[in-house]
């Protein structure tokens, strides 16, 4: 499973990239807004300098033709830019056209298997089911992910399943168990994946014991 970072923060992306854990990046208008007054295209270009894998840049309109215009502009930023379109009628129309032009699209805001099937048939390169947001309304994000993977496995669609809106390591690990192609996660979840209190405690003990040995003094 590939790990993508769900952030537009350059420091976080650099840190994850240094660990070799950033196979790609997903952004959205909310994440970009958290970075203050940045120039959108320049910011995406900066991210693409750090990460060689897919970097999602989201369209910011409900209008199909405007999505197409934005998407065609975004892919000029860097060769690894992927255009993000919403799972709406207009978004899927744009996905179909961009896909026919050889432009990769990440179809976002997916909350049902029926939507995921439509996205695959429209030629999406990635489908992004939002697990955490479904959990937030008392539904079950992991169950949706499982269903999408099961359905996609029946066909030869090229669409990669990108588990999104992940809130904690259990989302990531369960997504891996199900065989999701990609998990995109906030930097905080990356950090949580690495941590275990017994690792910290064990390392502390090893270092303390090492100081007591004659070998350490030699
Ligand atoms: O980038 C899409 C998705 O991962 C957003 O997650 O935490 O805003 O529900 P969240």
XYZ file of N, CA and C in Angstrom, residues 3-217:
645
model
N 1.608 5.218 0.768
C 1.242 6.232 1.761
C 1.266 7.598 1.100
N 0.154 8.301 1.131
C 0.116 9.695 0.691
C -0.076 10.565 1.925
N 0.429 11.784 1.840
C 0.233 12.737 2.930
C -0.926 13.659 2.553
N -1.879 13.803 3.477
C -3.064 14.638 3.223
C -2.832 15.991 3.884
N -2.047 16.811 3.224
C -1.682 18.112 3.780
C -1.133 18.987 2.656
N -1.135 20.303 2.920
C -0.468 21.216 1.979
C 0.703 21.886 2.690
N 1.042 21.385 3.880
C 2.119 22.000 4.660
C 3.491 21.473 4.201
N 4.325 22.384 3.727
C 5.601 21.968 3.133
C 6.529 21.303 4.142
N 6.545 21.800 5.387
C 7.425 21.191 6.406
C 7.011 19.744 6.675
N 5.710 19.531 6.805
C 5.226 18.165 7.053
C 5.581 17.256 5.874
N 5.412 17.771 4.677
C 5.701 16.953 3.490
C 7.203 16.629 3.438
N 8.041 17.633 3.759
C 9.503 17.389 3.770
C 9.870 16.313 4.788
N 9.275 16.385 5.978
C 9.601 15.406 7.023
C 9.201 13.992 6.600
N 7.994 13.850 6.055
C 7.533 12.520 5.628
C 8.377 12.016 4.456
N 8.764 12.941 3.569
C 9.584 12.555 2.410
C 10.956 12.080 2.874
N 11.505 12.749 3.903
C 12.827 12.359 4.430
C 12.782 10.936 4.980
N 11.636 10.535 5.484
C 11.490 9.164 6.003
C 11.215 8.168 4.876
N 11.033 8.674 3.676
C 10.708 7.797 2.547
C 9.271 7.319 2.613
N 8.429 8.058 3.348
C 7.053 7.600 3.539
C 6.021 8.400 2.748
N 6.473 9.312 1.913
C 5.504 10.104 1.148
C 5.516 9.669 -0.314
N 4.648 8.721 -0.633
C 4.562 8.253 -2.023
C 3.764 9.224 -2.880
N 3.093 10.149 -2.232
C 2.295 11.143 -2.945
C 1.678 12.099 -1.939
N 0.948 13.083 -2.450
C 0.308 14.092 -1.578
C -1.096 14.358 -2.116
N -2.038 14.533 -1.186
C -3.374 14.998 -1.587
C -3.619 16.343 -0.912
N -4.161 17.269 -1.687
C -4.534 18.565 -1.098
C -6.006 18.803 -1.419
N -6.573 19.741 -0.719
C -7.929 20.200 -1.047
C -7.999 21.682 -0.670
N -9.055 22.389 -1.050
C -9.096 23.830 -0.782
C -8.970 24.167 0.704
N -9.510 23.309 1.572
C -9.410 23.573 3.022
C -7.957 23.480 3.476
N -7.257 22.457 3.015
C -5.846 22.287 3.410
C -4.994 23.434 2.869
N -5.284 23.873 1.655
C -4.535 25.002 1.081
C -4.806 26.263 1.901
N -6.062 26.454 2.317
C -6.409 27.673 3.071
C -5.672 27.739 4.405
N -5.332 26.571 4.951
C -4.599 26.535 6.239
C -3.180 27.071 6.099
N -2.673 27.146 4.874
C -1.299 27.626 4.653
C -1.214 29.143 4.488
N -2.347 29.821 4.676
C -2.344 31.287 4.590
C -2.438 31.772 3.162
N -1.872 32.956 2.931
C -2.024 33.557 1.592
C -0.946 33.034 0.642
N -1.147 31.838 0.143
C -0.161 31.292 -0.797
C -0.708 31.398 -2.221
N 0.214 31.438 -3.184
C -0.199 31.348 -4.580
C -0.416 29.856 -4.856
N -1.634 29.488 -5.223
C -1.993 28.063 -5.332
C -1.048 27.283 -6.251
N -0.846 27.804 -7.457
C -0.026 27.041 -8.417
C 1.428 26.949 -7.956
N 1.924 28.060 -7.399
C 3.319 28.024 -6.901
C 3.447 27.024 -5.752
N 2.423 26.975 -4.920
C 2.467 26.074 -3.768
C 2.453 24.607 -4.232
N 1.604 24.312 -5.192
C 1.569 22.936 -5.734
C 2.926 22.614 -6.378
N 3.511 23.598 -7.048
C 4.827 23.385 -7.683
C 5.878 23.056 -6.622
N 5.815 23.742 -5.477
C 6.760 23.463 -4.381
C 6.592 22.025 -3.885
N 5.341 21.611 -3.721
C 5.078 20.238 -3.249
C 5.647 19.232 -4.256
N 5.451 19.530 -5.528
C 5.932 18.612 -6.586
C 7.458 18.537 -6.636
N 8.131 19.553 -6.102
C 9.604 19.492 -6.046
C 10.050 18.526 -4.949
N 9.216 18.365 -3.916
C 9.590 17.509 -2.777
C 9.212 16.055 -3.042
N 8.045 15.864 -3.674
C 7.493 14.512 -3.851
C 7.392 14.202 -5.340
N 7.941 13.042 -5.730
C 7.892 12.706 -7.168
C 6.618 11.959 -7.551
N 5.903 11.416 -6.537
C 4.662 10.680 -6.818
C 3.500 11.633 -7.078
N 2.291 11.080 -7.245
C 1.123 11.904 -7.568
C 0.816 12.972 -6.515
N 0.543 14.178 -6.987
C 0.161 15.297 -6.102
C -1.201 15.806 -6.586
N -2.221 15.628 -5.744
C -3.578 16.027 -6.149
C -3.825 17.509 -5.925
N -4.328 18.169 -6.968
C -4.698 19.586 -6.895
C -6.188 19.665 -7.242
N -6.966 20.237 -6.346
C -8.424 20.163 -6.500
C -9.012 21.323 -7.299
N -9.956 20.985 -8.165
C -10.690 22.026 -8.889
C -11.607 22.737 -7.900
N -11.935 23.990 -8.201
C -12.673 24.804 -7.222
C -13.909 25.443 -7.854
N -14.722 24.615 -8.488
C -15.917 25.110 -9.160
C -16.909 23.961 -9.309
N -18.175 24.296 -9.520
C -19.176 23.267 -9.822
C -19.413 23.140 -11.326
N -18.798 24.021 -12.069
C -19.045 24.084 -13.513
C -18.080 23.167 -14.280
N -18.622 22.307 -15.109
C -17.796 21.330 -15.827
C -16.705 21.989 -16.673
N -17.094 22.986 -17.448
C -16.115 23.598 -18.345
C -15.017 24.325 -17.574
N -15.408 24.901 -16.441
C -14.415 25.572 -15.592
C -13.465 24.529 -14.977
N -14.025 23.371 -14.596
C -13.176 22.280 -14.065
C -12.158 21.853 -15.115
N -12.638 21.733 -16.353
C -11.743 21.319 -17.438
C -10.626 22.335 -17.618
N -11.014 23.622 -17.573
C -10.028 24.694 -17.748
C -8.980 24.647 -16.627
N -9.479 24.518 -15.394
C -8.551 24.466 -14.256
C -7.648 23.237 -14.353
N -8.260 22.083 -14.652
C -7.491 20.835 -14.729
C -6.377 20.915 -15.761
N -6.711 21.465 -16.913
C -5.703 21.582 -17.987
C -4.581 22.533 -17.585
N -4.904 23.526 -16.778
C -3.871 24.452 -16.271
C -3.012 23.757 -15.211
N -3.680 23.031 -14.298
C -2.950 22.384 -13.187
C -1.870 21.419 -13.695
N -2.205 20.663 -14.743
C -1.223 19.665 -15.188
C 0.012 20.284 -15.840
N -0.074 21.595 -16.125
C 1.124 22.272 -16.654
C 2.119 22.587 -15.527
N 1.651 22.514 -14.266
C 2.516 22.878 -13.126
C 3.690 21.899 -13.014
N 3.376 20.606 -13.098
C 4.418 19.560 -12.991
C 3.847 18.258 -13.543
N 4.716 17.358 -14.000
C 4.206 16.114 -14.610
C 3.479 15.193 -13.642
N 3.715 15.370 -12.334
C 3.060 14.457 -11.368
C 1.767 15.017 -10.773
N 1.265 16.118 -11.341
C 0.007 16.673 -10.818
C -1.177 15.817 -11.281
N -2.057 15.527 -10.317
C -3.315 14.818 -10.589
C -4.437 15.802 -10.282
N -5.425 15.868 -11.169
C -6.533 16.814 -10.982
C -7.606 16.170 -10.111
N -8.067 16.931 -9.118
C -9.133 16.403 -8.259
C -10.466 16.992 -8.694
N -11.445 16.109 -8.956
C -12.797 16.562 -9.326
C -13.793 15.964 -8.334
N -14.853 16.695 -8.015
C -15.838 16.176 -7.055
C -16.724 15.103 -7.677
N -17.283 14.246 -6.808
C -18.153 13.190 -7.303
C -19.564 13.740 -7.524
N -19.651 14.574 -8.561
C -20.930 15.141 -8.990
C -21.074 14.795 -10.464
N -22.236 15.063 -10.990
C -22.460 14.813 -12.420
C -21.426 15.575 -13.257
N -21.267 16.863 -12.916
C -20.326 17.708 -13.666
C -18.891 17.211 -13.458
N -18.602 16.784 -12.230
C -17.259 16.288 -11.917
C -16.927 15.034 -12.706
N -17.914 14.154 -12.852
C -17.665 12.919 -13.610
C -17.584 13.190 -15.114
N -18.336 14.173 -15.573
C -18.215 14.551 -16.996
C -16.799 15.076 -17.263
N -16.343 15.916 -16.355
C -14.986 16.463 -16.494
C -13.947 15.345 -16.411
N -14.192 14.389 -15.515
C -13.270 13.243 -15.362
C -13.146 12.479 -16.679
N -14.283 12.217 -17.288
C -14.293 11.478 -18.557
C -13.466 12.211 -19.629
N -13.699 13.505 -19.729
C -13.014 14.283 -20.781
C -11.513 14.381 -20.480
N -11.172 14.678 -19.229
C -9.748 14.807 -18.867
C -9.039 13.475 -19.056
N -9.699 12.391 -18.663
C -9.112 11.055 -18.839
C -8.851 10.782 -20.318
N -9.795 11.164 -21.170
C -9.611 10.963 -22.620
C -8.424 11.776 -23.145
N -8.115 12.875 -22.448
C -6.967 13.708 -22.863
C -5.662 13.219 -22.226
N -5.746 12.130 -21.457
C -4.538 11.584 -20.829
C -4.198 12.235 -19.504
N -5.166 12.973 -18.939
C -4.940 13.646 -17.645
C -5.532 12.784 -16.530
N -4.727 12.550 -15.492
C -5.185 11.709 -14.380
C -6.107 12.496 -13.453
N -7.199 11.834 -13.043
C -8.158 12.495 -12.146
C -8.362 11.667 -10.882
N -8.335 12.362 -9.752
C -8.693 11.782 -8.459
C -10.113 12.259 -8.154
N -11.062 11.325 -8.169
C -12.454 11.718 -7.898
C -12.669 11.690 -6.381
N -13.043 12.857 -5.863
C -13.073 13.060 -4.419
C -14.505 13.188 -3.904
N -14.612 13.153 -2.566
C -15.923 13.267 -1.899
C -16.825 12.081 -2.245
N -16.251 10.876 -2.176
C -17.016 9.658 -2.444
C -17.545 9.095 -1.123
N -18.856 8.892 -1.071
C -19.481 8.395 0.158
C -20.349 7.158 -0.061
N -20.345 6.595 -1.283
C -21.126 5.368 -1.503
C -20.451 4.511 -2.577
N -20.763 3.223 -2.540
C -20.212 2.303 -3.543
C -20.756 2.625 -4.928
N -22.013 3.043 -4.986
C -22.605 3.399 -6.284
C -21.811 4.544 -6.909
N -21.449 5.521 -6.090
C -20.629 6.642 -6.601
C -19.272 6.129 -7.078
N -18.703 5.194 -6.323
C -17.371 4.669 -6.676
C -17.409 3.922 -8.012
N -18.489 3.203 -8.260
C -18.640 2.489 -9.538
C -18.723 3.502 -10.678
N -19.511 4.559 -10.478
C -19.661 5.587 -11.525
C -18.314 6.257 -11.821
N -17.537 6.517 -10.779
C -16.234 7.167 -10.970
C -15.302 6.282 -11.786
N -15.305 4.988 -11.468
C -14.432 4.060 -12.206
C -14.840 4.016 -13.670
N -16.146 3.973 -13.912
C -16.628 3.897 -15.292
C -16.392 5.202 -16.054
N -16.246 6.299 -15.314
C -15.954 7.587 -15.956
C -14.464 7.742 -16.265
N -13.662 6.787 -15.781
C -12.234 6.833 -16.108
C -11.350 7.447 -15.035
N -11.845 7.484 -13.788
C -11.022 8.034 -12.699
C -9.741 7.216 -12.537
N -8.634 7.900 -12.288
C -7.395 7.184 -11.962
C -7.384 6.806 -10.480
N -8.050 7.624 -9.666
C -8.143 7.364 -8.221
C -9.573 7.642 -7.762
N -10.050 6.837 -6.810
C -11.326 7.140 -6.152
C -11.026 7.356 -4.666
N -11.573 8.452 -4.122
C -11.293 8.790 -2.724
C -12.535 8.677 -1.845
N -12.770 7.487 -1.266
C -13.832 7.392 -0.265
C -13.376 8.055 1.036
N -14.263 8.862 1.632
C -13.932 9.623 2.852
C -14.395 8.838 4.089
N -13.503 8.078 4.670
C -13.878 7.199 5.786
C -14.293 7.977 7.037
N -13.431 8.896 7.462
C -13.677 9.608 8.720
C -14.978 10.395 8.696
N -15.274 11.014 7.570
C -16.499 11.830 7.517
C -17.751 10.960 7.581
N -17.663 9.707 7.084
C -18.806 8.796 7.226
C -18.942 8.380 8.690
N -17.808 8.065 9.325
C -17.846 7.703 10.754
C -18.474 8.842 11.560
N -18.141 10.080 11.171
C -18.641 11.257 11.908
C -20.164 11.319 11.958
N -20.825 10.766 10.915
C -22.294 10.836 10.918
C -22.915 9.505 11.357
N -22.090 8.674 12.019
C -22.612 7.424 12.567
C -22.672 6.293 11.556
N -22.064 6.493 10.373
C -21.995 5.422 9.372
C -20.664 4.692 9.579
N -20.270 3.860 8.620
C -19.067 3.056 8.804
C -18.157 3.181 7.578
N -17.138 4.038 7.706
C -16.246 4.309 6.580
C -15.485 3.079 6.117
N -15.043 2.263 7.055
C -14.274 1.069 6.675
C -15.140 0.077 5.905
N -16.425 0.017 6.274
C -17.325 -0.892 5.545
C -17.473 -0.433 4.088
N -17.560 0.878 3.899
C -17.642 1.392 2.519
C -16.376 1.020 1.744
N -15.222 1.209 2.384
C -13.952 0.899 1.715
C -13.912 -0.569 1.289
N -14.303 -1.429 2.208
C -14.307 -2.879 1.937
C -15.197 -3.204 0.729
N -16.369 -2.559 0.693
C -17.325 -2.818 -0.395
C -16.758 -2.347 -1.743
N -16.125 -1.182 -1.735
C -15.559 -0.656 -2.995
C -14.456 -1.593 -3.509
N -13.579 -2.022 -2.605
C -12.481 -2.919 -3.009
C -13.049 -4.226 -3.568
N -14.077 -4.739 -2.897
C -14.704 -5.995 -3.343
C -15.287 -5.822 -4.756
N -15.971 -4.740 -4.972
C -16.590 -4.504 -6.296
C -15.506 -4.320 -7.361
N -14.521 -3.467 -7.060
C -13.466 -3.192 -8.049
C -12.704 -4.470 -8.416
N -12.559 -5.372 -7.436
C -11.828 -6.616 -7.695
C -12.527 -7.491 -8.746
N -13.811 -7.249 -8.971
C -14.551 -8.046 -9.966
C -14.266 -7.613 -11.400
N -13.603 -6.467 -11.554
C -13.445 -5.896 -12.891
C -11.992 -5.501 -13.164
N -11.751 -5.052 -14.377
C -10.389 -4.688 -14.785
C -10.204 -3.175 -14.770
N -11.045 -2.454 -14.039
C -10.931 -1.001 -14.016
C -9.551 -0.595 -13.511
N -9.038 0.507 -14.077
C -7.682 0.936 -13.698
C -7.695 1.804 -12.427
N -8.877 2.141 -11.947
C -8.998 3.084 -10.822
C -8.366 2.548 -9.539
N -7.467 3.349 -8.953
C -6.863 2.945 -7.677
C -7.716 3.441 -6.518
N -7.840 2.596 -5.501
C -8.652 2.964 -4.335
C -7.767 3.703 -3.326
N -8.126 4.960 -3.103
C -7.345 5.862 -2.255
C -8.172 6.154 -0.998
N -7.885 5.449 0.070
C -8.639 5.647 1.317
C -8.305 7.026 1.879
N -9.339 7.866 2.045
C -9.113 9.256 2.473
C -9.934 9.570 3.720
N -9.693 10.782 4.231
C -10.339 11.223 5.475
C -10.031 10.215 6.588
N -8.752 9.845 6.685
C -8.327 8.890 7.713
C -7.995 9.666 8.978
N -8.421 9.147 10.108
C -8.292 9.915 11.352
C -7.329 9.289 12.354
N -7.007 8.004 12.177
C -6.167 7.321 13.169
C -5.521 6.079 12.541
N -4.505 5.511 13.199
C -3.808 4.356 12.624
C -4.705 3.159 12.321
N -5.784 2.985 13.078
C -6.653 1.822 12.803
C -7.243 1.926 11.392
N -7.615 3.144 10.983
C -8.093 3.332 9.613
C -7.031 2.858 8.615
N -5.780 3.219 8.871
C -4.689 2.890 7.931
C -4.465 1.377 7.885
N -4.389 0.778 9.048
C -4.080 -0.657 9.109
C -5.225 -1.493 8.533
N -6.445 -1.112 8.849
C -7.587 -1.849 8.290
C -7.642 -1.678 6.758
N -7.303 -0.463 6.303
C -7.271 -0.227 4.847
C -6.215 -1.125 4.203
N -5.087 -1.297 4.884
C -4.020 -2.174 4.372
C -4.491 -3.629 4.352
N -5.183 -4.044 5.421
C -5.685 -5.431 5.476
C -6.647 -5.710 4.332
N -7.401 -4.689 3.958
C -8.384 -4.878 2.878
C -7.746 -4.781 1.494
N -6.505 -4.291 1.456
C -5.822 -4.187 0.170
C -6.081 -2.882 -0.566
N -6.392 -1.811 0.172
C -6.532 -0.497 -0.482
C -5.203 -0.160 -1.161
N -5.258 0.461 -2.327
C -4.017 0.787 -3.044
C -3.226 1.858 -2.310
N -3.956 2.835 -1.754
C -3.308 4.011 -1.154
C -4.069 4.423 0.107
N -3.324 4.909 1.100
C -3.950 5.567 2.251
C -3.394 6.976 2.301
N -4.279 7.969 2.297
C -3.792 9.337 2.454
C -4.154 9.812 3.853
N -3.182 10.376 4.548
C -3.411 10.679 5.972
C -2.760 11.986 6.393
N -3.337 12.629 7.407
C -2.692 13.812 7.955
C -1.350 13.439 8.585
N -0.462 14.425 8.713
C 0.871 14.167 9.273
C 0.787 13.558 10.673
N -0.204 13.995 11.433
C -0.378 13.477 12.800
C -0.570 11.952 12.786
N -1.313 11.449 11.814
C -1.542 10.003 11.735
C -0.249 9.281 11.337
N 0.548 9.893 10.441
C 1.876 9.362 10.106
C 2.690 9.152 11.387
N 2.713 10.199 12.210
C 3.501 10.135 13.445
C 2.970 9.061 14.383
N 1.634 8.972 14.457
C 1.030 7.966 15.341
C 1.364 6.549 14.884
N 1.513 6.360 13.576
C 1.821 5.029 13.058
C 3.146 4.508 13.593
N 4.092 5.433 13.767
C 5.445 5.035 14.182
C 5.559 4.770 15.674
N 4.668 5.393 16.426
C 4.843 5.407 17.874
C 4.311 4.169 18.575
N 5.090 3.695 19.565
C 4.558 2.709 20.503
C 5.236 2.954 21.847
N 4.501 3.040 22.938
C 5.117 3.336 24.243
C 6.149 2.294 24.661
N 5.934 1.035 24.249
C 6.900 -0.013 24.642
C 8.218 0.145 23.879
N 8.171 0.714 22.670
C 9.412 0.992 21.929
C 10.210 2.053 22.674
N 9.536 3.144 23.081
C 10.219 4.236 23.795
C 10.792 3.738 25.129
N 9.982 2.979 25.847
C 10.407 2.477 27.162
C 11.586 1.511 26.995
N 11.499 0.631 26.007
C 12.557 -0.348 25.771
C 13.862 0.331 25.387
N 13.776 1.337 24.530
C 14.977 2.045 24.092
C 15.623 2.788 25.260
N 14.778 3.380 26.094
C 15.277 4.111 27.279
C 16.056 3.151 28.189
N 15.496 1.963 28.392
C 16.153 0.961 29.248
C 17.467 0.494 28.623
N 17.463 0.223 27.321
C 18.693 -0.233 26.652
C 19.808 0.797 26.820
N 19.475 2.082 26.619
C 20.506 3.124 26.701
C 21.014 3.288 28.135
N 20.101 3.191 29.104
C 20.498 3.315 30.513
C 21.404 2.150 30.904
N 21.061 0.932 30.466
C 21.864 -0.250 30.800
C 23.235 -0.196 30.118
N 23.230 0.344 28.893
C 24.499 0.436 28.140
C 25.500 1.326 28.872
N 24.998 2.393 29.475
C 25.876 3.327 30.196
C 26.568 2.655 31.371
N 25.946 1.573 31.919
C 26.498 0.886 33.092
C 27.605 -0.104 32.724
N 27.708 -0.445 31.445
C 28.646 -1.498 31.061
C 30.062 -0.970 30.863
N 31.010 -1.877 30.991
C 32.399 -1.486 30.756
C 32.624 -1.234 29.265
N 31.830 -1.942 28.430
C 31.963 -1.777 26.970
C 31.756 -0.330 26.569
N 30.808 0.330 27.246
C 30.511 1.728 26.898
C 31.676 2.632 27.244
N 32.452 2.236 28.254
C 33.578 3.091 28.681
C 34.827 2.848 27.864
